[in-house]
Amino acid sequence: MSNSHTLAVAPSASNQTAPRIAPRGFTAEQWSVFNRDGILVLPDLLNPGEIDAYRDAALTCTARQSFHRSGHTQKIQDLIRYHPLFSSLIDHERHVGYAYDLYGDQLRLGQMDLFLRPPRSVVNNWHVDGPRALPYRAFSPVLPLKLRIGYWLTDVSEADMGNLVYLPGSHRGDYALEHTGICDLKDQKTLCCRAGTITIHHASLWHRVCGNASEATRLTIFLSYGPSWVTGYYSYPDDDWLASFSREQRIILRAYSDKEDLTRPPAEDLPLFQDLDSPAVGSEEEPHKVRRLTRYERNLRHAQDESG
C-alpha cells in the first residue's frame, strides 16, 4: 500500500508494448480503515465534468435498453461493450491501484455493470458478493477474492435514496453470522455521499440496498476485480475487438483462448505494470515462473520485519 494516491487521467488506448508504471493504491491509513471496516469511502474523486461525462454515457446506454420490470433495480451488464468512455475504467489510475495491491500481476476485471435504482424501486436482501453456498471467505478469510469498486454518479445525501447499507467488520474471517431479509441490524451503516464518490469494498462485507423514496434515479457503476484464476462473469473473444485497448487493458480483461493462461499468463503479459518496488526479474528466468510478491505481501513482510 503506497504513501499517496494519484488522480492522473487514464491513458488512451494505444499499441504500447512496454508496461507503464504501476498506479498508486492504498495508503497505510486507507488500508487500516479497509481492513477494519471492509469498505473505503473516497469522496470527490470525480470532478463535475467527469461526473457529467460518465452520467451522460450511462444515460445513452440506458436509452437503448428495454427494461421489462418497473419498480425493480435495472442493470446493464458488461458496460464496456456499450460506450467507449467506459473502456478507460478498466485500468484507470483513479482506482485500479487498489486492486493491483491485492492481485498484482494476475489482476483481472470480472465485472463492469451499471445499476439504476428508480424511485420506489424494490429493496434487496442482506447478502455478500460472490457464491452463497460456499462463500469466497471459506477459501480466503483475509483478502477478498473479489474487490468491488463503486462510482456514485448521483447524490445519495440522505437515507432512503437507494443507498448502500452495510455492516462494518462483517467481512472478517471470524465473522460467523448469516443474515437474510431486509431488517435493520445493530451497528449497520448507511452510505450517504455526494456524486463523485468512489467506494471500495470487500466482497465478503454483508450489505444490502435500501429503498429509493426520492424522485431521482440512482446511477452507480460497479466494477469487480479479482485474481485471474477466479472465473469472471463475461467472456471476451480473443480477436480484433481487443485491438482498440491498451496493453494493460487487454491483459486485465484476460481474453485468453487457452484457459490455462488464466493461471499461468503468457510471458508477454508479465509484468502487468512496471512496479518500481518489485524485485527485478532475472534475465535467465521465464517470467511466468518467477515468484513476484504483491504489494500486500511486501507490506506484510515489511511490517513483520519491523515488529520482529
mmCIF file of C-alpha atoms in Angstrom:
data_model
loop_
_atom_site.group_PDB
_atom_site.id
_atom_site.type_symbol
_atom_site.label_atom_id
_atom_site.label_comp_id
_atom_site.label_asym_id
_atom_site.label_seq_id
_atom_site.Cartn_x
_atom_site.Cartn_y
_atom_site.Cartn_z
ATOM 1 C CA MET A 1 0.000 0.000 0.000
ATOM 2 C CA SER A 2 1.567 3.209 -1.138
ATOM 3 C CA ASN A 3 2.001 6.506 0.631
ATOM 4 C CA SER A 4 -0.044 8.656 -1.771
ATOM 5 C CA HIS A 5 -2.852 8.400 -4.271
ATOM 6 C CA THR A 6 -2.781 9.961 -7.692
ATOM 7 C CA LEU A 7 -5.726 11.253 -9.688
ATOM 8 C CA ALA A 8 -3.994 11.022 -13.044
ATOM 9 C CA VAL A 9 -6.223 10.593 -16.063
ATOM 10 C CA ALA A 10 -6.085 7.132 -17.619
ATOM 11 C CA PRO A 11 -4.067 6.827 -20.821
ATOM 12 C CA SER A 12 -5.930 6.376 -24.051
ATOM 13 C CA ALA A 13 -5.808 3.078 -25.895
ATOM 14 C CA SER A 14 -2.632 2.551 -27.840
ATOM 15 C CA ASN A 15 -0.359 -0.102 -29.174
ATOM 16 C CA GLN A 16 2.168 0.437 -26.383
ATOM 17 C CA THR A 17 4.227 -2.630 -25.584
ATOM 18 C CA ALA A 18 6.242 -1.593 -22.534
ATOM 19 C CA PRO A 19 4.405 -1.779 -19.222
ATOM 20 C CA ARG A 20 3.565 1.558 -17.664
ATOM 21 C CA ILE A 21 4.459 2.474 -14.088
ATOM 22 C CA ALA A 22 2.261 0.739 -11.515
ATOM 23 C CA PRO A 23 -0.526 3.029 -10.249
ATOM 24 C CA ARG A 24 -0.764 4.068 -6.615
ATOM 25 C CA GLY A 25 -3.053 2.130 -4.327
ATOM 26 C CA PHE A 26 -3.878 2.049 -0.612
ATOM 27 C CA THR A 27 -2.123 4.396 1.757
ATOM 28 C CA ALA A 28 -1.288 2.885 5.149
ATOM 29 C CA GLU A 29 -4.228 4.759 6.693
ATOM 30 C CA GLN A 30 -6.633 3.667 3.963
ATOM 31 C CA TRP A 31 -5.612 0.031 4.343
ATOM 32 C CA SER A 32 -6.189 0.233 8.098
ATOM 33 C CA VAL A 33 -9.744 1.534 7.521
ATOM 34 C CA PHE A 34 -10.465 -1.012 4.785
ATOM 35 C CA ASN A 35 -9.120 -3.891 6.887
ATOM 36 C CA ARG A 36 -11.214 -2.773 9.867
ATOM 37 C CA ASP A 37 -14.500 -1.893 8.155
ATOM 38 C CA GLY A 38 -14.408 -3.796 4.851
ATOM 39 C CA ILE A 39 -15.124 -0.605 2.921
ATOM 40 C CA LEU A 40 -13.307 2.573 1.967
ATOM 41 C CA VAL A 41 -15.286 5.701 1.043
ATOM 42 C CA LEU A 42 -13.392 8.222 -1.107
ATOM 43 C CA PRO A 43 -15.430 11.419 -1.649
ATOM 44 C CA ASP A 44 -14.979 13.841 -4.534
ATOM 45 C CA LEU A 45 -12.608 11.739 -6.630
ATOM 46 C CA LEU A 46 -14.597 12.734 -9.714
ATOM 47 C CA ASN A 47 -14.816 16.384 -10.702
ATOM 48 C CA PRO A 48 -18.117 17.821 -12.022
ATOM 49 C CA GLY A 49 -17.071 17.411 -15.658
ATOM 50 C CA GLU A 50 -16.182 13.759 -15.123
ATOM 51 C CA ILE A 51 -19.450 13.104 -13.296
ATOM 52 C CA ASP A 52 -21.411 14.618 -16.171
ATOM 53 C CA ALA A 53 -19.458 12.646 -18.769
ATOM 54 C CA TYR A 54 -19.995 9.293 -17.061
ATOM 55 C CA ARG A 55 -23.629 10.106 -16.333
ATOM 56 C CA ASP A 56 -24.318 11.151 -19.936
ATOM 57 C CA ALA A 57 -22.672 7.986 -21.223
ATOM 58 C CA ALA A 58 -24.720 5.914 -18.770
ATOM 59 C CA LEU A 59 -27.961 7.553 -19.859
ATOM 60 C CA THR A 60 -27.030 6.985 -23.502
ATOM 61 C CA CYS A 61 -26.681 3.293 -22.701
ATOM 62 C CA THR A 62 -29.985 3.106 -20.841
ATOM 63 C CA ALA A 63 -31.848 4.829 -23.683
ATOM 64 C CA ARG A 64 -31.033 1.835 -25.887
ATOM 65 C CA GLN A 65 -32.415 -0.700 -23.405
ATOM 66 C CA SER A 66 -35.892 -2.112 -22.920
ATOM 67 C CA PHE A 67 -36.435 -2.758 -19.232
ATOM 68 C CA HIS A 68 -39.353 -5.055 -18.501
ATOM 69 C CA ARG A 69 -39.724 -4.884 -14.716
ATOM 70 C CA SER A 70 -40.820 -1.484 -13.480
ATOM 71 C CA GLY A 71 -40.097 -0.793 -9.840
ATOM 72 C CA HIS A 72 -37.030 -3.010 -9.840
ATOM 73 C CA THR A 73 -33.348 -2.249 -9.970
ATOM 74 C CA GLN A 74 -32.221 -2.258 -13.573
ATOM 75 C CA LYS A 75 -28.777 -3.393 -14.613
ATOM 76 C CA ILE A 76 -26.740 -3.106 -17.790
ATOM 77 C CA GLN A 77 -24.079 -5.775 -17.713
ATOM 78 C CA ASP A 78 -20.652 -5.740 -19.327
ATOM 79 C CA LEU A 79 -20.699 -1.976 -19.688
ATOM 80 C CA ILE A 80 -17.513 -1.660 -21.748
ATOM 81 C CA ARG A 81 -19.385 -3.024 -24.757
ATOM 82 C CA TYR A 82 -21.889 -0.164 -24.711
ATOM 83 C CA HIS A 83 -19.833 3.025 -24.698
ATOM 84 C CA PRO A 84 -16.140 3.759 -25.393
ATOM 85 C CA LEU A 85 -15.831 6.032 -22.341
ATOM 86 C CA PHE A 86 -16.189 3.046 -20.043
ATOM 87 C CA SER A 87 -13.195 1.259 -21.544
ATOM 88 C CA SER A 88 -10.949 3.734 -19.752
ATOM 89 C CA LEU A 89 -12.245 2.440 -16.428
ATOM 90 C CA ILE A 90 -10.664 -0.987 -16.977
ATOM 91 C CA ASP A 91 -7.282 0.266 -15.774
ATOM 92 C CA HIS A 92 -7.976 3.821 -14.656
ATOM 93 C CA GLU A 93 -5.292 5.328 -12.402
ATOM 94 C CA ARG A 94 -8.083 6.629 -10.192
ATOM 95 C CA HIS A 95 -8.873 3.209 -8.740
ATOM 96 C CA VAL A 96 -7.028 0.272 -10.326
ATOM 97 C CA GLY A 97 -4.053 0.570 -7.967
ATOM 98 C CA TYR A 98 -6.215 -0.621 -5.087
ATOM 99 C CA ALA A 99 -6.940 -3.867 -6.900
ATOM 100 C CA TYR A 100 -3.340 -4.177 -8.091
ATOM 101 C CA ASP A 101 -2.185 -4.009 -4.454
ATOM 102 C CA LEU A 102 -4.058 -7.257 -3.808
ATOM 103 C CA TYR A 103 -3.803 -9.225 -7.041
ATOM 104 C CA GLY A 104 -0.582 -7.970 -8.577
ATOM 105 C CA ASP A 105 0.404 -9.279 -11.983
ATOM 106 C CA GLN A 106 -2.647 -11.546 -12.162
ATOM 107 C CA LEU A 107 -5.229 -8.800 -11.761
ATOM 108 C CA ARG A 108 -8.440 -9.412 -13.705
ATOM 109 C CA LEU A 109 -11.594 -7.405 -14.302
ATOM 110 C CA GLY A 110 -14.546 -9.706 -13.743
ATOM 111 C CA GLN A 111 -17.479 -7.275 -13.999
ATOM 112 C CA MET A 112 -18.377 -3.724 -15.013
ATOM 113 C CA ASP A 113 -22.087 -3.052 -14.628
ATOM 114 C CA LEU A 114 -24.382 -0.045 -14.459
ATOM 115 C CA PHE A 115 -27.081 -0.104 -11.790
ATOM 116 C CA LEU A 116 -30.181 2.083 -11.965
ATOM 117 C CA ARG A 117 -32.400 2.317 -8.909
ATOM 118 C CA PRO A 118 -35.530 4.295 -9.870
ATOM 119 C CA PRO A 119 -37.911 5.968 -7.409
ATOM 120 C CA ARG A 120 -39.834 3.467 -5.278
ATOM 121 C CA SER A 121 -37.624 0.628 -6.519
ATOM 122 C CA VAL A 122 -37.627 -2.692 -4.693
ATOM 123 C CA VAL A 123 -35.021 -3.153 -1.963
ATOM 124 C CA ASN A 124 -32.743 -6.187 -1.862
ATOM 125 C CA ASN A 125 -31.831 -8.518 0.999
ATOM 126 C CA TRP A 126 -28.687 -8.738 3.068
ATOM 127 C CA HIS A 127 -26.015 -10.591 1.118
ATOM 128 C CA VAL A 128 -22.332 -10.949 0.372
ATOM 129 C CA ASP A 129 -20.963 -10.814 -3.157
ATOM 130 C CA GLY A 130 -19.905 -13.989 -4.900
ATOM 131 C CA PRO A 131 -21.066 -17.555 -4.298
ATOM 132 C CA ARG A 132 -23.551 -18.011 -1.465
ATOM 133 C CA ALA A 133 -23.453 -21.766 -0.762
ATOM 134 C CA LEU A 134 -19.696 -21.700 -0.223
ATOM 135 C CA PRO A 135 -18.598 -18.060 0.054
ATOM 136 C CA TYR A 136 -15.218 -16.763 -1.023
ATOM 137 C CA ARG A 137 -14.328 -16.243 2.638
ATOM 138 C CA ALA A 138 -14.172 -20.020 3.151
ATOM 139 C CA PHE A 139 -11.099 -20.057 0.919
ATOM 140 C CA SER A 140 -9.669 -16.594 1.579
ATOM 141 C CA PRO A 141 -10.546 -15.400 5.101
ATOM 142 C CA VAL A 142 -8.336 -12.287 4.932
ATOM 143 C CA LEU A 143 -8.080 -10.980 1.376
ATOM 144 C CA PRO A 144 -11.146 -10.628 -0.854
ATOM 145 C CA LEU A 145 -11.379 -12.831 -3.913
ATOM 146 C CA LYS A 146 -13.497 -10.027 -5.328
ATOM 147 C CA LEU A 147 -12.923 -6.318 -4.797
ATOM 148 C CA ARG A 148 -15.862 -4.050 -5.632
ATOM 149 C CA ILE A 149 -15.283 -0.505 -6.898
ATOM 150 C CA GLY A 150 -18.345 1.767 -6.931
ATOM 151 C CA TYR A 151 -18.661 5.001 -8.930
ATOM 152 C CA TRP A 152 -21.546 7.037 -7.467
ATOM 153 C CA LEU A 153 -22.913 9.306 -10.197
ATOM 154 C CA THR A 154 -25.885 10.756 -8.311
ATOM 155 C CA ASP A 155 -26.207 12.266 -4.854
ATOM 156 C CA VAL A 156 -27.448 9.968 -2.105
ATOM 157 C CA SER A 157 -27.177 12.604 0.588
ATOM 158 C CA GLU A 158 -29.901 11.185 2.833
ATOM 159 C CA ALA A 159 -31.209 7.751 3.761
ATOM 160 C CA ASP A 160 -33.884 6.063 1.627
ATOM 161 C CA MET A 161 -32.402 7.199 -1.671
ATOM 162 C CA GLY A 162 -31.332 3.749 -2.820
ATOM 163 C CA ASN A 163 -28.304 3.891 -0.521
ATOM 164 C CA LEU A 164 -25.858 1.136 0.249
ATOM 165 C CA VAL A 165 -26.416 -0.238 3.760
ATOM 166 C CA TYR A 166 -23.542 -2.245 5.211
ATOM 167 C CA LEU A 167 -22.289 -3.875 8.395
ATOM 168 C CA PRO A 168 -18.747 -2.711 9.162
ATOM 169 C CA GLY A 169 -16.334 -5.522 10.064
ATOM 170 C CA SER A 170 -18.606 -8.300 8.815
ATOM 171 C CA HIS A 171 -16.097 -9.211 6.087
ATOM 172 C CA ARG A 172 -13.627 -10.701 8.534
ATOM 173 C CA GLY A 173 -12.852 -14.396 8.575
ATOM 174 C CA ASP A 174 -14.054 -14.820 12.169
ATOM 175 C CA TYR A 175 -17.500 -13.302 11.486
ATOM 176 C CA ALA A 176 -19.842 -16.284 11.762
ATOM 177 C CA LEU A 177 -23.348 -14.805 11.462
ATOM 178 C CA GLU A 178 -25.560 -15.233 8.395
ATOM 179 C CA HIS A 179 -28.167 -12.617 7.501
ATOM 180 C CA THR A 180 -31.357 -12.726 5.442
ATOM 181 C CA GLY A 181 -34.187 -10.336 4.737
ATOM 182 C CA ILE A 182 -34.137 -6.549 4.911
ATOM 183 C CA CYS A 183 -34.367 -5.967 8.659
ATOM 184 C CA ASP A 184 -32.102 -3.432 10.338
ATOM 185 C CA LEU A 185 -29.041 -4.847 12.061
ATOM 186 C CA LYS A 186 -27.212 -3.484 15.064
ATOM 187 C CA ASP A 187 -24.216 -1.340 14.032
ATOM 188 C CA GLN A 188 -25.269 -1.127 10.379
ATOM 189 C CA LYS A 189 -24.227 1.976 8.450
ATOM 190 C CA THR A 190 -25.986 3.775 5.612
ATOM 191 C CA LEU A 191 -23.783 5.300 2.947
ATOM 192 C CA CYS A 192 -24.733 8.930 2.360
ATOM 193 C CA CYS A 193 -22.470 10.557 -0.189
ATOM 194 C CA ARG A 194 -22.218 13.090 -2.985
ATOM 195 C CA ALA A 195 -21.985 12.302 -6.660
ATOM 196 C CA GLY A 196 -18.327 11.802 -7.500
ATOM 197 C CA THR A 197 -17.656 9.495 -4.557
ATOM 198 C CA ILE A 198 -15.871 6.189 -5.112
ATOM 199 C CA THR A 199 -16.296 3.254 -2.762
ATOM 200 C CA ILE A 200 -14.045 0.221 -2.467
ATOM 201 C CA HIS A 201 -15.491 -2.729 -0.599
ATOM 202 C CA HIS A 202 -14.593 -6.278 0.303
ATOM 203 C CA ALA A 203 -16.839 -8.881 -1.347
ATOM 204 C CA SER A 204 -17.421 -10.636 1.990
ATOM 205 C CA LEU A 205 -18.900 -7.497 3.579
ATOM 206 C CA TRP A 206 -22.571 -8.010 4.450
ATOM 207 C CA HIS A 207 -24.634 -5.341 2.715
ATOM 208 C CA ARG A 208 -27.966 -4.515 1.102
ATOM 209 C CA VAL A 209 -29.654 -1.584 -0.614
ATOM 210 C CA CYS A 210 -32.452 0.430 0.948
ATOM 211 C CA GLY A 211 -35.476 1.694 -0.932
ATOM 212 C CA ASN A 212 -35.484 4.861 -3.003
ATOM 213 C CA ALA A 213 -38.122 7.277 -1.684
ATOM 214 C CA SER A 214 -36.685 10.202 -3.651
ATOM 215 C CA GLU A 215 -37.726 11.348 -7.115
ATOM 216 C CA ALA A 216 -34.278 10.738 -8.608
ATOM 217 C CA THR A 217 -32.931 7.557 -10.218
ATOM 218 C CA ARG A 218 -29.705 6.475 -8.578
ATOM 219 C CA LEU A 219 -26.921 5.716 -11.066
ATOM 220 C CA THR A 220 -23.906 3.687 -9.944
ATOM 221 C CA ILE A 221 -21.186 1.865 -11.857
ATOM 222 C CA PHE A 222 -19.720 -1.173 -10.109
ATOM 223 C CA LEU A 223 -16.510 -2.870 -11.173
ATOM 224 C CA SER A 224 -15.293 -6.182 -9.736
ATOM 225 C CA TYR A 225 -11.654 -7.188 -9.721
ATOM 226 C CA GLY A 226 -10.103 -10.448 -8.610
ATOM 227 C CA PRO A 227 -7.237 -12.832 -9.312
ATOM 228 C CA SER A 228 -7.189 -14.006 -12.921
ATOM 229 C CA TRP A 229 -7.824 -17.618 -11.976
ATOM 230 C CA VAL A 230 -11.237 -16.855 -10.443
ATOM 231 C CA THR A 231 -13.880 -17.270 -13.139
ATOM 232 C CA GLY A 232 -15.183 -13.972 -14.475
ATOM 233 C CA TYR A 233 -18.776 -13.217 -15.375
ATOM 234 C CA TYR A 234 -18.128 -12.415 -19.015
ATOM 235 C CA SER A 235 -16.027 -13.872 -21.797
ATOM 236 C CA TYR A 236 -14.252 -11.784 -24.400
ATOM 237 C CA PRO A 237 -13.198 -13.090 -27.799
ATOM 238 C CA ASP A 238 -9.503 -13.160 -28.458
ATOM 239 C CA ASP A 239 -9.822 -11.227 -31.728
ATOM 240 C CA ASP A 240 -9.656 -7.788 -33.343
ATOM 241 C CA TRP A 241 -12.092 -6.360 -30.782
ATOM 242 C CA LEU A 242 -9.198 -6.184 -28.333
ATOM 243 C CA ALA A 243 -7.037 -4.141 -30.695
ATOM 244 C CA SER A 244 -8.653 -0.892 -29.514
ATOM 245 C CA PHE A 245 -7.423 -1.410 -25.948
ATOM 246 C CA SER A 246 -4.089 -0.559 -24.381
ATOM 247 C CA ARG A 247 -1.683 -3.306 -23.348
ATOM 248 C CA GLU A 248 -2.773 -3.157 -19.691
ATOM 249 C CA GLN A 249 -6.475 -3.086 -20.530
ATOM 250 C CA ARG A 250 -6.137 -6.112 -22.803
ATOM 251 C CA ILE A 251 -4.256 -8.055 -20.138
ATOM 252 C CA ILE A 252 -6.703 -7.154 -17.352
ATOM 253 C CA LEU A 253 -9.607 -8.448 -19.455
ATOM 254 C CA ARG A 254 -7.772 -11.824 -19.729
ATOM 255 C CA ALA A 255 -9.430 -12.794 -23.023
ATOM 256 C CA TYR A 256 -7.339 -15.928 -23.406
ATOM 257 C CA SER A 257 -8.372 -18.668 -25.783
ATOM 258 C CA ASP A 258 -6.254 -21.101 -23.755
ATOM 259 C CA LYS A 259 -7.798 -21.017 -20.277
ATOM 260 C CA GLU A 260 -4.584 -22.323 -18.706
ATOM 261 C CA ASP A 261 -3.245 -18.818 -19.335
ATOM 262 C CA LEU A 262 -5.544 -17.616 -16.553
ATOM 263 C CA THR A 263 -3.339 -19.370 -14.024
ATOM 264 C CA ARG A 264 -0.073 -19.098 -15.935
ATOM 265 C CA PRO A 265 -0.184 -15.954 -18.093
ATOM 266 C CA PRO A 266 1.900 -15.842 -21.269
ATOM 267 C CA ALA A 267 5.360 -14.335 -20.895
ATOM 268 C CA GLU A 268 4.452 -11.178 -22.826
ATOM 269 C CA ASP A 269 1.745 -10.359 -20.266
ATOM 270 C CA LEU A 270 4.222 -10.222 -17.382
ATOM 271 C CA PRO A 271 4.761 -7.949 -15.662
ATOM 272 C CA LEU A 272 1.381 -6.253 -15.910
ATOM 273 C CA PHE A 273 2.814 -2.961 -14.620
ATOM 274 C CA GLN A 274 6.366 -1.815 -14.034
ATOM 275 C CA ASP A 275 6.439 -1.941 -10.249
ATOM 276 C CA LEU A 276 9.472 0.027 -9.117
ATOM 277 C CA ASP A 277 9.462 -1.628 -5.681
ATOM 278 C CA SER A 278 9.305 -5.171 -7.042
ATOM 279 C CA PRO A 279 12.498 -7.219 -7.360
ATOM 280 C CA ALA A 280 13.866 -7.360 -10.901
ATOM 281 C CA VAL A 281 13.108 -10.477 -12.911
ATOM 282 C CA GLY A 282 16.278 -12.447 -13.681
ATOM 283 C CA SER A 283 17.030 -12.482 -17.385
ATOM 284 C CA GLU A 284 17.692 -16.206 -17.279
ATOM 285 C CA GLU A 285 14.280 -16.984 -15.856
ATOM 286 C CA GLU A 286 10.971 -17.443 -17.652
ATOM 287 C CA PRO A 287 8.799 -14.519 -16.465
ATOM 288 C CA HIS A 288 5.734 -16.642 -15.754
ATOM 289 C CA LYS A 289 7.778 -18.866 -13.414
ATOM 290 C CA VAL A 290 9.337 -16.105 -11.330
ATOM 291 C CA ARG A 291 7.739 -15.555 -7.919
ATOM 292 C CA ARG A 292 6.512 -11.963 -7.745
ATOM 293 C CA LEU A 293 5.180 -10.541 -4.495
ATOM 294 C CA THR A 294 2.078 -8.376 -4.491
ATOM 295 C CA ARG A 295 2.216 -5.037 -2.711
ATOM 296 C CA TYR A 296 0.108 -6.525 0.062
ATOM 297 C CA GLU A 297 2.666 -9.282 0.599
ATOM 298 C CA ARG A 298 5.597 -6.878 0.532
ATOM 299 C CA ASN A 299 3.962 -4.564 3.057
ATOM 300 C CA LEU A 300 3.070 -7.508 5.281
ATOM 301 C CA ARG A 301 6.669 -8.738 5.257
ATOM 302 C CA HIS A 302 7.923 -5.233 5.936
ATOM 303 C CA ALA A 303 5.606 -4.944 8.949
ATOM 304 C CA GLN A 304 6.729 -8.343 10.238
ATOM 305 C CA ASP A 305 10.394 -7.360 9.878
ATOM 306 C CA GLU A 306 9.805 -4.152 11.803
ATOM 307 C CA SER A 307 7.989 -5.933 14.632
ATOM 308 C CA GLY A 308 10.341 -8.824 14.966
#
